[in-house]
Every structure is written in C-alpha cells, then in structure tokens.
Coordinates of C-alpha atoms in Angstrom, one line a residue:
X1 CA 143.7 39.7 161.2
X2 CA 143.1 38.3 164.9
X3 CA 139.6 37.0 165.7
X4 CA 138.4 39.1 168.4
X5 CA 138.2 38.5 171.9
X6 CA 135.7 36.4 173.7
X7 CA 134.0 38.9 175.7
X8 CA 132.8 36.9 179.3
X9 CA 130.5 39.0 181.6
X10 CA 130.2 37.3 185.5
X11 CA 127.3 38.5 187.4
X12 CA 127.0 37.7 191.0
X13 CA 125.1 38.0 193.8
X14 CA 122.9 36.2 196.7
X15 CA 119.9 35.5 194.3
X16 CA 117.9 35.0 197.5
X17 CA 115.6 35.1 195.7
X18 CA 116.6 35.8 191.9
X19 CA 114.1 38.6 190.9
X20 CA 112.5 40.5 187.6
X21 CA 115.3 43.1 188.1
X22 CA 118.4 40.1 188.0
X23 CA 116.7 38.9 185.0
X24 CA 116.2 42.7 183.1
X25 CA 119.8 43.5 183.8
X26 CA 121.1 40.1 182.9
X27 CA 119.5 40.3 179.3
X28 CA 120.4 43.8 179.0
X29 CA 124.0 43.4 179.9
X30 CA 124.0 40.8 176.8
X31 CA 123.0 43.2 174.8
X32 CA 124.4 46.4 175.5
X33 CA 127.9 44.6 176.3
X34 CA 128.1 42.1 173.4
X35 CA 128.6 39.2 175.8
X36 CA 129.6 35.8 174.1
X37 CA 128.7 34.2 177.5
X38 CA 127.2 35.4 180.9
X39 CA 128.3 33.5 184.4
X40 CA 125.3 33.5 186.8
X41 CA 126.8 33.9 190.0
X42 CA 125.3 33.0 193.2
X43 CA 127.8 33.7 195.9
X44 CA 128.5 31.0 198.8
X45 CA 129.6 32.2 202.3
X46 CA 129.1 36.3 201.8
X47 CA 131.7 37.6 203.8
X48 CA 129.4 41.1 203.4
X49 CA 125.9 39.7 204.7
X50 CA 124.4 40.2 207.8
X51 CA 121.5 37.5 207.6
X52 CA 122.0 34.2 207.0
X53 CA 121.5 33.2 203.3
X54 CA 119.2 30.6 202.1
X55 CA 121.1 26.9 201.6
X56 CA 123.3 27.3 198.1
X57 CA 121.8 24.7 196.6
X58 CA 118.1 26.5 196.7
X59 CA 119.3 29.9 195.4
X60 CA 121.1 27.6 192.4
X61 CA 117.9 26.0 191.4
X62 CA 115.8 29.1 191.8
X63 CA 118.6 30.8 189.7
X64 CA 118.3 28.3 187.2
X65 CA 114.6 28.7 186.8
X66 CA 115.0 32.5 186.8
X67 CA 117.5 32.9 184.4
X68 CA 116.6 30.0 182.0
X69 CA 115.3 32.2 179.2
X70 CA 118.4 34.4 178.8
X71 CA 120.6 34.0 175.9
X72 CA 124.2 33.0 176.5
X73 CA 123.5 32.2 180.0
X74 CA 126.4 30.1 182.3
X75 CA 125.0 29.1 185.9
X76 CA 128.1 28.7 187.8
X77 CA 127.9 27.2 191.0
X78 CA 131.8 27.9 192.0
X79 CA 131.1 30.3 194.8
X80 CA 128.7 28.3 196.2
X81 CA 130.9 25.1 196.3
X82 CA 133.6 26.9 197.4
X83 CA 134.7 26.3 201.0
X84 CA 135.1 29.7 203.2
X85 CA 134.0 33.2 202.5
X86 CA 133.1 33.9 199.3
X87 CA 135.5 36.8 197.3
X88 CA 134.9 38.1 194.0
X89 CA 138.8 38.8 193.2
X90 CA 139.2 34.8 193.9
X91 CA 136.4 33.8 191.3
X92 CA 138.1 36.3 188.5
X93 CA 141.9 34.8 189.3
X94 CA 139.9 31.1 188.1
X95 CA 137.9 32.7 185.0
X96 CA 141.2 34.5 184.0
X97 CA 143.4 31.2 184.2
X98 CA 140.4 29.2 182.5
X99 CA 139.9 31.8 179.8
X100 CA 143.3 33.4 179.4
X101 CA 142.6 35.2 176.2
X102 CA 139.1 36.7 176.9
X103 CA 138.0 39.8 178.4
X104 CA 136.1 39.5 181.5
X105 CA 133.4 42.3 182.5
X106 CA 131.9 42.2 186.1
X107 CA 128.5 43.2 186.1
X108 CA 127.9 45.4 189.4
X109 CA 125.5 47.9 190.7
X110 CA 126.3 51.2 191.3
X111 CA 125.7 51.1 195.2
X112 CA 128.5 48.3 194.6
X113 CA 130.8 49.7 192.7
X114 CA 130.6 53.1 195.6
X115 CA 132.3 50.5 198.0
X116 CA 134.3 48.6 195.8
X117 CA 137.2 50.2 198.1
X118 CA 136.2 47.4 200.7
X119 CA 136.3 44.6 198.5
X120 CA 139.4 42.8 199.1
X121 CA 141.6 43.0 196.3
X122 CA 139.8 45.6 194.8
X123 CA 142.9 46.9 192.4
X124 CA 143.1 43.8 191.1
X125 CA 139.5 43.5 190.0
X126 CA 139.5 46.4 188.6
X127 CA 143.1 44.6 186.6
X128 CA 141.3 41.6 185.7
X129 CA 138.0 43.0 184.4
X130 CA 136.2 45.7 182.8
X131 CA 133.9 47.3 185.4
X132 CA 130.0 47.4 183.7
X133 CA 128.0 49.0 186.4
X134 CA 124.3 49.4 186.4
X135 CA 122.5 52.4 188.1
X136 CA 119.6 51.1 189.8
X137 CA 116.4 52.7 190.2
X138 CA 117.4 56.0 192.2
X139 CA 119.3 59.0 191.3
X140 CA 123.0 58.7 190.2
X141 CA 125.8 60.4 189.0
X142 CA 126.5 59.3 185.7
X143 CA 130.3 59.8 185.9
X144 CA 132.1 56.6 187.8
X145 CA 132.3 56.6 191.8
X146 CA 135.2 58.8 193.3
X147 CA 137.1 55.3 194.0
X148 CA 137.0 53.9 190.1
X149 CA 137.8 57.1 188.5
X150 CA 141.0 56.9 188.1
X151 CA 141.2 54.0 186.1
X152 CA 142.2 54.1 182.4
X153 CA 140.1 55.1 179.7
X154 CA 137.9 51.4 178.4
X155 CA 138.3 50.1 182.4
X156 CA 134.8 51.4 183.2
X157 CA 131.4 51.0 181.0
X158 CA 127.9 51.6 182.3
X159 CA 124.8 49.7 181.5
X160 CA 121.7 51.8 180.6
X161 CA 119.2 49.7 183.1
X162 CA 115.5 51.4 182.7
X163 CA 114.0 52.1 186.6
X164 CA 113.2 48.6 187.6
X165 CA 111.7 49.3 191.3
X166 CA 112.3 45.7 193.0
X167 CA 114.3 44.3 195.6
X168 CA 115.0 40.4 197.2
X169 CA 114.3 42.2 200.7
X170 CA 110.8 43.2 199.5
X171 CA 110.1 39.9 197.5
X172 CA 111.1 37.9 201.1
X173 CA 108.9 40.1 203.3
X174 CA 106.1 39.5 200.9
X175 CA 106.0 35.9 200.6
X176 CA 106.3 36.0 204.7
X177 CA 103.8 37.9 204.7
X178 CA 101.9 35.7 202.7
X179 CA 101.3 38.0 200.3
X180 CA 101.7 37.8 196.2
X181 CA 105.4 38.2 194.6
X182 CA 104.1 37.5 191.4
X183 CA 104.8 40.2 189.8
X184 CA 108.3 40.5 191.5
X185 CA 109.7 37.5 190.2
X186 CA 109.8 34.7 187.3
X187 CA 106.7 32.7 187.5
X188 CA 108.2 29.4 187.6
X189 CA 110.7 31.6 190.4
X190 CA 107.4 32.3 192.2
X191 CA 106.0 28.8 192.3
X192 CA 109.1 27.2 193.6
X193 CA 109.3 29.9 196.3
X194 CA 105.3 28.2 197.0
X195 CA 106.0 24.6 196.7
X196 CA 109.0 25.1 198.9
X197 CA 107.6 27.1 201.6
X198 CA 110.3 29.5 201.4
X199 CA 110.8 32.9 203.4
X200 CA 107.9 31.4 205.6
X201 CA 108.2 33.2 209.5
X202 CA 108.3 30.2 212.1
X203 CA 105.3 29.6 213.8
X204 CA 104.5 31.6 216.9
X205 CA 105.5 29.2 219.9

C-alpha cells in the first residue's frame, strides 16, 4: 500500500499588512484541508496592484511575526526575491518540480477565484493544483465561479471561513490615521507596524 500524498497548500498575497483574517484562514485551511505544510506567500512585483507595495523585506518580517503561531507553517520568500512581476502559475511550476509527488492546493479567496480568468496561465493552475477557495465575509454562491466550473470532480474544495470582517485597506488607513489596529492584527503584527512608523501620511509641506 502507497504512503499517501504530501498534501502542500501555498497561500499568497501582499500581506501589506498580514492581518487577523490571513491568520484565521491560514489555521483553518490546515485543518479543514489536512495540509502537511503551508507556504506563506508574500508576492514581489504584483503585476495586479495599483499602489505601490511596502519594501518585500517588511511584509516578510511582518509575515513572519503574523504567522509564527500556525502549525505547519513555510514562509517563502520566492516571490519576493524574484526579479519582474510576480505570477502565481510561475511559483506552482517551482513547487511542482521541487515536490514532484505531492498535491499542491492554492488557497484563494473567492473574489479571486471570480477572476482567475485573468490570471495568466490560469488552465494550468487549475492543472497543477487543487483550487481551496475561501468565501470571505459577504454573500456568496456556494457552487464554484462560472470560470472554474468546469473542472473535474476533486479540482475545486471550499474552505468553511466563519465572517471575519477585516481588510489590509482598513488596517493601513487606521494606523495613518493614527488610530488603534489592535484588534485588526497580531499584536506583535501591531507593534512592528508602531516601532516602524509604517502606513504613516507624509507630513504636510
């Protein structure tokens, strides 16, 4: 009898900053999807993102600090070392050739997954890995978005995410604001953001 498959889970996104709801799905998707590991991805030059993204090597540490409590959990800093924009498709071609015999879930959201059509190389993706979308806090259908349901049977799972009302957009407006994000984000997320004057509005001239 074969030992089962490893079952490796990547998670991605611009952590900018890394908030309670990254950390809720990231221990739920553990859980409910029987990881062995979890890759924390923060992406590098988002070809998607209008605004300019903090430096790569702040969202690593504050993903580190967010994230350091969760089970299984792999920081990988690939996207953000990687020259040019930054593509999912390219980041699951390297997990497959490093892991050739384990089965590889990306973790999306399920505004996401409704434009997954614009992600390049997005029949591939959905070759390469098991799509585990989460429904954020707002209502969904629960059957797959038009563009993924055609896909075999076992090519889609969801991820039962309880309404987790938080966003990195809010969190940054906040702390520009000068107001508390405490209750938004990890504590040890929250003091960094402090120490490092982060998400501070220039002065006025």
């Amino acid at each position: 009898m074969s030992a089962p498959r490893r079952r490796i889970g990547m998670f991605g996104g611009a952590f900018d900053p890394p908030h309670n709801g990254h950390v809720a799905l990231a221990r739920i998707a553990v859980e409910q999807l029987r990881l062995d590991e979890l890759h924390i991805l923060p992406t590098g030059q988002a070809w998607h993102k209008a605004r300019v993204l903090s430096d790569g090597p702040v969202r690593v540490a504050m993903s580190e600090l967010a994230f350091a409590g969760v089970p299984r959990v792999v920081l990988d800093t690939r996207e953000v070392m990687r020259e040019g924009p930054t593509y999912t498709v390219d980041t699951l071609r390297e997990l497959r050739q490093q892991s050739p015999d384990a089965q590889l879930l990306l973790i999306i959201g399920a505004d996401q997954a409704e434009t997954l059509h614009t992600w390049k190389d997005s029949a591939e993706i959905a070759r390469l890995a098991i799509l585990s979308i989460a429904a954020r806090a707002r209502p969904v259908s629960d059957a797959p978005p038009a563009d993924i349901s055609n896909l075999p049977p076992g090519f889609y799972q969801p991820i039962n995410l309880p309404p987790i009302v938080v966003s990195s957009t809010e969190v940054r407006a906040r702390a520009a604001a000068g107001q508390p994000i405490e209750h938004l984000v990890p504590p040890a997320v929250a003091r960094y953001i402090a120490e490092n004057h982060l998400y501070q509005l220039p002065p006025s001239p």
